Coordinates of C-alpha atoms in Angstrom, one line a residue:
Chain A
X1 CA -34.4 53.8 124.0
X2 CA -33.2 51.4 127.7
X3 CA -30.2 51.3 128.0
X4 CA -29.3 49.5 131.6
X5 CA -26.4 50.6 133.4
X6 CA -24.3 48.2 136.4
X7 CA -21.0 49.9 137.4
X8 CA -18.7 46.7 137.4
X9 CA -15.1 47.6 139.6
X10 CA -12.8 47.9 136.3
X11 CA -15.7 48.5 133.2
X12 CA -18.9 49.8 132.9
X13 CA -21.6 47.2 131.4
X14 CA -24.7 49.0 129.6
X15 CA -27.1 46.4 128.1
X16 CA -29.3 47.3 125.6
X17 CA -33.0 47.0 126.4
X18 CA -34.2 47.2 122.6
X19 CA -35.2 45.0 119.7
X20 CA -33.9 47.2 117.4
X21 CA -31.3 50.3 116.9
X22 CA -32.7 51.8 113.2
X23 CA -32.8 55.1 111.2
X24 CA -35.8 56.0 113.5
X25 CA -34.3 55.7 117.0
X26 CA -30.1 55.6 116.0
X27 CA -30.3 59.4 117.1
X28 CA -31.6 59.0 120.2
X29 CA -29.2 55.5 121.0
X30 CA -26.1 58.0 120.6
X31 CA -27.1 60.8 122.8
X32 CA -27.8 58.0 125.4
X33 CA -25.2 56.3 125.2
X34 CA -22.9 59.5 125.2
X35 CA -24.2 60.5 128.1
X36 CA -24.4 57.0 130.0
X37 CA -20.4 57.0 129.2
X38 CA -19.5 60.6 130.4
X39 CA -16.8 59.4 132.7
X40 CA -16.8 55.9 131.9
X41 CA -14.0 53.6 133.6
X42 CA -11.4 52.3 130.7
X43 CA -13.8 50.1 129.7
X44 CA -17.8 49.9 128.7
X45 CA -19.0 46.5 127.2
X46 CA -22.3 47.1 125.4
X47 CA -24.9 43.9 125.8
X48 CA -26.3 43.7 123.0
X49 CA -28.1 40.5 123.0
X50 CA -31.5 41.6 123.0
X51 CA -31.3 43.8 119.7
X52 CA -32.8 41.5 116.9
X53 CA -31.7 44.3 114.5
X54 CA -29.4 46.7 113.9
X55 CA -29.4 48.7 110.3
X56 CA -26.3 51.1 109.2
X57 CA -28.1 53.9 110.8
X58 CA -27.6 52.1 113.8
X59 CA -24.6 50.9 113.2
X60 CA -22.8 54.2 112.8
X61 CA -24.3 55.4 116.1
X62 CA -22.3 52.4 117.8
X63 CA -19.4 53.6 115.5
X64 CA -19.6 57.0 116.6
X65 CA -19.8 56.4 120.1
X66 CA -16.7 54.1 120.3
X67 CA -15.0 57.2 118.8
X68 CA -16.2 59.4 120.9
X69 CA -15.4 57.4 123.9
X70 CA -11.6 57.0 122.6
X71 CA -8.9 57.0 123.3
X72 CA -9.6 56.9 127.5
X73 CA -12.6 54.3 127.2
X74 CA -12.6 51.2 124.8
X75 CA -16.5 50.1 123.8
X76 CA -16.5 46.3 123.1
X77 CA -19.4 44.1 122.2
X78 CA -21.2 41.2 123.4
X79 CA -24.1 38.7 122.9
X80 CA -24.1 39.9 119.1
X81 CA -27.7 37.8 117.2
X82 CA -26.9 36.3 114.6
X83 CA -28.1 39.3 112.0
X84 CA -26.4 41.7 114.6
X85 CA -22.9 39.9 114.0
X86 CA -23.6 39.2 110.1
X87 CA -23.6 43.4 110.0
X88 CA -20.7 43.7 111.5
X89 CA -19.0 41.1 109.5
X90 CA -20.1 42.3 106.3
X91 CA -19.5 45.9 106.8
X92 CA -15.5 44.6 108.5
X93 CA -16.4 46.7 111.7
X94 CA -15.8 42.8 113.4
X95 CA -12.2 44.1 112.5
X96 CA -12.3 47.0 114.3
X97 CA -14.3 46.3 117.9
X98 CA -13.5 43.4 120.6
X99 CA -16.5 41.5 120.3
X100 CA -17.6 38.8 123.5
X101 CA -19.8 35.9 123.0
X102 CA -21.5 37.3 126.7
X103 CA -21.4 39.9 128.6
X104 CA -19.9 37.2 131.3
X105 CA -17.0 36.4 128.9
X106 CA -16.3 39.8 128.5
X107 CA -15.4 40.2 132.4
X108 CA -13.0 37.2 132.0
X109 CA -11.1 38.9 129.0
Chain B
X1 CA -36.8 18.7 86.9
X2 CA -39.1 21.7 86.3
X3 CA -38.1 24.2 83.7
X4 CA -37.6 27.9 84.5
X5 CA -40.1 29.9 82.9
X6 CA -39.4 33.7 82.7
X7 CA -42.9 34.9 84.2
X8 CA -42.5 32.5 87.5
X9 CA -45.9 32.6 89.0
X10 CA -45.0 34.1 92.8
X11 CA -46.0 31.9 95.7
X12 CA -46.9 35.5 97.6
X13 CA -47.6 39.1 96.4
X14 CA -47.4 41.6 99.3
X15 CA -47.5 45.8 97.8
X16 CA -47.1 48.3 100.3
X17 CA -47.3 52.1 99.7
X18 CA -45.9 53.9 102.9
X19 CA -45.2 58.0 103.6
X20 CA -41.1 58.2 103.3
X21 CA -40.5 58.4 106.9
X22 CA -38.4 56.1 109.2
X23 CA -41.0 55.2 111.5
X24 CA -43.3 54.2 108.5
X25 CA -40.2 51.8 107.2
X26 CA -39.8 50.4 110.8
X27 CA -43.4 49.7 110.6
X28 CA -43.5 48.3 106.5
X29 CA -40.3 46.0 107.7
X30 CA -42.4 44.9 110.8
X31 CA -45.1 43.1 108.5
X32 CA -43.1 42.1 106.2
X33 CA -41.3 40.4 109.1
X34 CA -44.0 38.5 109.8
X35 CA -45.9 37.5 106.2
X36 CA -42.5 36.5 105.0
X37 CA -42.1 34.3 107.8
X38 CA -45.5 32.7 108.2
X39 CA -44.9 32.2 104.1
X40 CA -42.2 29.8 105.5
X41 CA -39.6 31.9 104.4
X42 CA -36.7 30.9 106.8
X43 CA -35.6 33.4 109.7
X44 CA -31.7 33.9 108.0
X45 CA -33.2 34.9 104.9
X46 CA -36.0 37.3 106.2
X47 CA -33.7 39.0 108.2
X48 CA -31.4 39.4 105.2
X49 CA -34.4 40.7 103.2
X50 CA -35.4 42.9 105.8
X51 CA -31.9 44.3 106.3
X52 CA -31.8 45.5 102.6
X53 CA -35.1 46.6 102.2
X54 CA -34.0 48.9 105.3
X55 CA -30.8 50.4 103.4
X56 CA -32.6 51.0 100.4
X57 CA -35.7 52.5 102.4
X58 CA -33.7 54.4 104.7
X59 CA -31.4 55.7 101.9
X60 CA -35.2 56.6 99.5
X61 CA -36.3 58.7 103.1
X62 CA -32.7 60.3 103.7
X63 CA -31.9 61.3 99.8
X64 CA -34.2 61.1 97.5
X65 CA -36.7 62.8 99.7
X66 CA -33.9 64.5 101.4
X67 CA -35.3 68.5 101.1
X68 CA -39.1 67.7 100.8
X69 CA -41.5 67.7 103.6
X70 CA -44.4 64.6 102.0
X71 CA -43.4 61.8 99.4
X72 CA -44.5 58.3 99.3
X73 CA -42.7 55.1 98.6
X74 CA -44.5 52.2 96.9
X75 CA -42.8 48.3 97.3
X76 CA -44.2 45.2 95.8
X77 CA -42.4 42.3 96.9
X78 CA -42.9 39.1 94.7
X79 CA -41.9 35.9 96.8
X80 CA -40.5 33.2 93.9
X81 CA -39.3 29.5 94.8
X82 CA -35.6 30.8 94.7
X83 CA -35.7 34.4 95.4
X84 CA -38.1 37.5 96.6
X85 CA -38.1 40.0 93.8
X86 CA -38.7 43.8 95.3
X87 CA -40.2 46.8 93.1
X88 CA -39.4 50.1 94.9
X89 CA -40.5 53.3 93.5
X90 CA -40.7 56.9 94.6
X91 CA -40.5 60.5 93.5
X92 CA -37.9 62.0 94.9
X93 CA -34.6 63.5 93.6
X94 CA -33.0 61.4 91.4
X95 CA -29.9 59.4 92.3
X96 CA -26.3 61.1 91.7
X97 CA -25.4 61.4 87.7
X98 CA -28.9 58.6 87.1
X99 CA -26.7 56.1 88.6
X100 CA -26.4 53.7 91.6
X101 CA -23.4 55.3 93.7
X102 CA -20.9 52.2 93.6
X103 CA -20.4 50.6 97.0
X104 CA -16.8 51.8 98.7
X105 CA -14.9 49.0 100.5
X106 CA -14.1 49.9 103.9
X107 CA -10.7 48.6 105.2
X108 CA -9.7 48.7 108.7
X109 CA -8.8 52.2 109.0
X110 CA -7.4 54.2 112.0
X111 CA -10.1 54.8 115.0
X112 CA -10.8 58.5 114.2
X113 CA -10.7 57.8 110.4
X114 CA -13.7 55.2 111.1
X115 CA -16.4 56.4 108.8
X116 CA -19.6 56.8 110.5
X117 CA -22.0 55.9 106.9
X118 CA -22.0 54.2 104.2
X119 CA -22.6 50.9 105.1
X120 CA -25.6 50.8 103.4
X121 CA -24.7 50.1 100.0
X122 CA -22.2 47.5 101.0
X123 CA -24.2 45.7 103.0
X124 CA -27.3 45.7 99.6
X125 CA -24.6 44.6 97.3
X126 CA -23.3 42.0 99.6
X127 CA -26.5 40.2 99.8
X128 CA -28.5 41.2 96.3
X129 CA -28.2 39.1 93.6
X130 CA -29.8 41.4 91.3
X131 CA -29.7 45.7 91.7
X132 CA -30.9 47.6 89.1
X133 CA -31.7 51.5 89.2
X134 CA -33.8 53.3 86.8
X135 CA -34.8 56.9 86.3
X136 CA -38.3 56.8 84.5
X137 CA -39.6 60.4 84.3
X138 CA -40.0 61.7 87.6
X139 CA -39.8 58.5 89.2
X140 CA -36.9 56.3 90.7
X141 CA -37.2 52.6 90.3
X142 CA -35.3 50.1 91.8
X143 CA -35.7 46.2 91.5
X144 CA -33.9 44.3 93.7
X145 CA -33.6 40.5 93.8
X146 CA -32.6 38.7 97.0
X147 CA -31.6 35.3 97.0
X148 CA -33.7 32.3 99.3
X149 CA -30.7 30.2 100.7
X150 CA -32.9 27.7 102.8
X151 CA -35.9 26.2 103.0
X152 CA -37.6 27.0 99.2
X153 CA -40.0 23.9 98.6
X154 CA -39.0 23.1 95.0

């Protein structure tokens, strides 16, 4: 599992360096992403634009690590595919995270 | 306008048999990826199809081979002018009471309530036209229909 890290003055932006976060490599995405938010500024935007797809295994992991960063650091999404933002959608979890067209539009927010 | 005939003769027949593991799934979902889409299957409704063949994959791997070390899932996917028709059968533990667990609807609960699974059979029921679960001996079946929205050459 990438994940690559830039320290931006106000957030922390981790993109995703994957084609896919599944039952066979969700475990792995949390403990990496736990530990690339140890100390996280009050906000990490996860870039996820290169994952083609994401399955509910994978989807909890991103579930479980926005609770885990709470309440101090709020995760928020970006660059969602199309499949990507139909899970969230379907599932509601669009209800629950801030979700950026881009990363870029996330720093404007 | 031609009739619908029960025994629709399938434009592609693709039968897999694959050790219940998850990176023998990633790998089954890989090339189906790619015979569904040089089939002309368009990309919305192959990832769709390969989104619930993950849950119900995933779900054969985590519980009905849950406590045992070897099993093996068999699929045969049937790709029909409206629809791809799935056959999934394994030997693992049956599901709960012989029945398909019904689907919980998750509102927008509180941050630390946030369940963390159990999107799985939301997201199957959401886009399955068809879902049926039978226990036959010591096997489970499932069929599974998932609709074509685009493209099918009539």
């Amino acid at each position: 599992m990438k994940l690559e890290t830039t320290a931006h003055s106000d957030a922390l932006l981790i993109k995703v360096v994957e084609d896919r976060i599944d039952a066979a490599s969700c475990i792995q995405f949390k403990d990496e992403m736990q530990a690339a938010t140890v100390n996280a500024p009050a906000r990490v935007i996860l870039d996820m634009g290169q994952v083609k797809f994401l399955d509910s295994s994978g989807l909890g992991a991103v579930v479980a690590v926005m609770k885990a960063c709470a309440p101090d650091t709020r995760l928020e999404l970006a660059s969602l595919t199309p499949i990507v933002a139909k899970v969230f959608r379907l599932t509601r979890m669009d209800e629950v995270f801030a979700i950026h067209a881009s990363a870029a539009l996330a720093f404007t927010a | 306008m031609v009739p619908k005939t029960p025994m629709e003769i399938p434009d592609l027949v693709l039968d897999f048999i694959i050790p219940a593991t998850n990176l023998a799934v990633r790998r089954l979902l890989h090339g189906l990826h790619l015979s569904l889409l040089s089939n002309g299957v368009a990309q919305p409704d192959v990832e769709h199809t390969e989104l619930v063949l993950a849950e119900v994959l995933n779900n054969i791997v985590e519980h009905a081979y849950a406590d045992r070390q070897r099993g093996s899932i068999t699929m045969s996917a049937h790709l029909l002018q409206h629809a791809l028709a799935v056959e999934l059968t394994d030997n693992g533990a049956p599901m709960p009471k012989n029945h398909l667990p019904v689907g919980e609807h998750i509102s927008k609960p509180a941050i630390y309530d946030l369940p963390e699974g159990g999107f799985g059979l939301q997201m199957i029921r959401a886009l399955t036209e068809k879902l049926d679960y039978e226990r036959d001996g010591e096997h489970n079946r499932l069929t599974i229909q998932i609709p074509r929205t685009q493209g099918a050459m009539c």
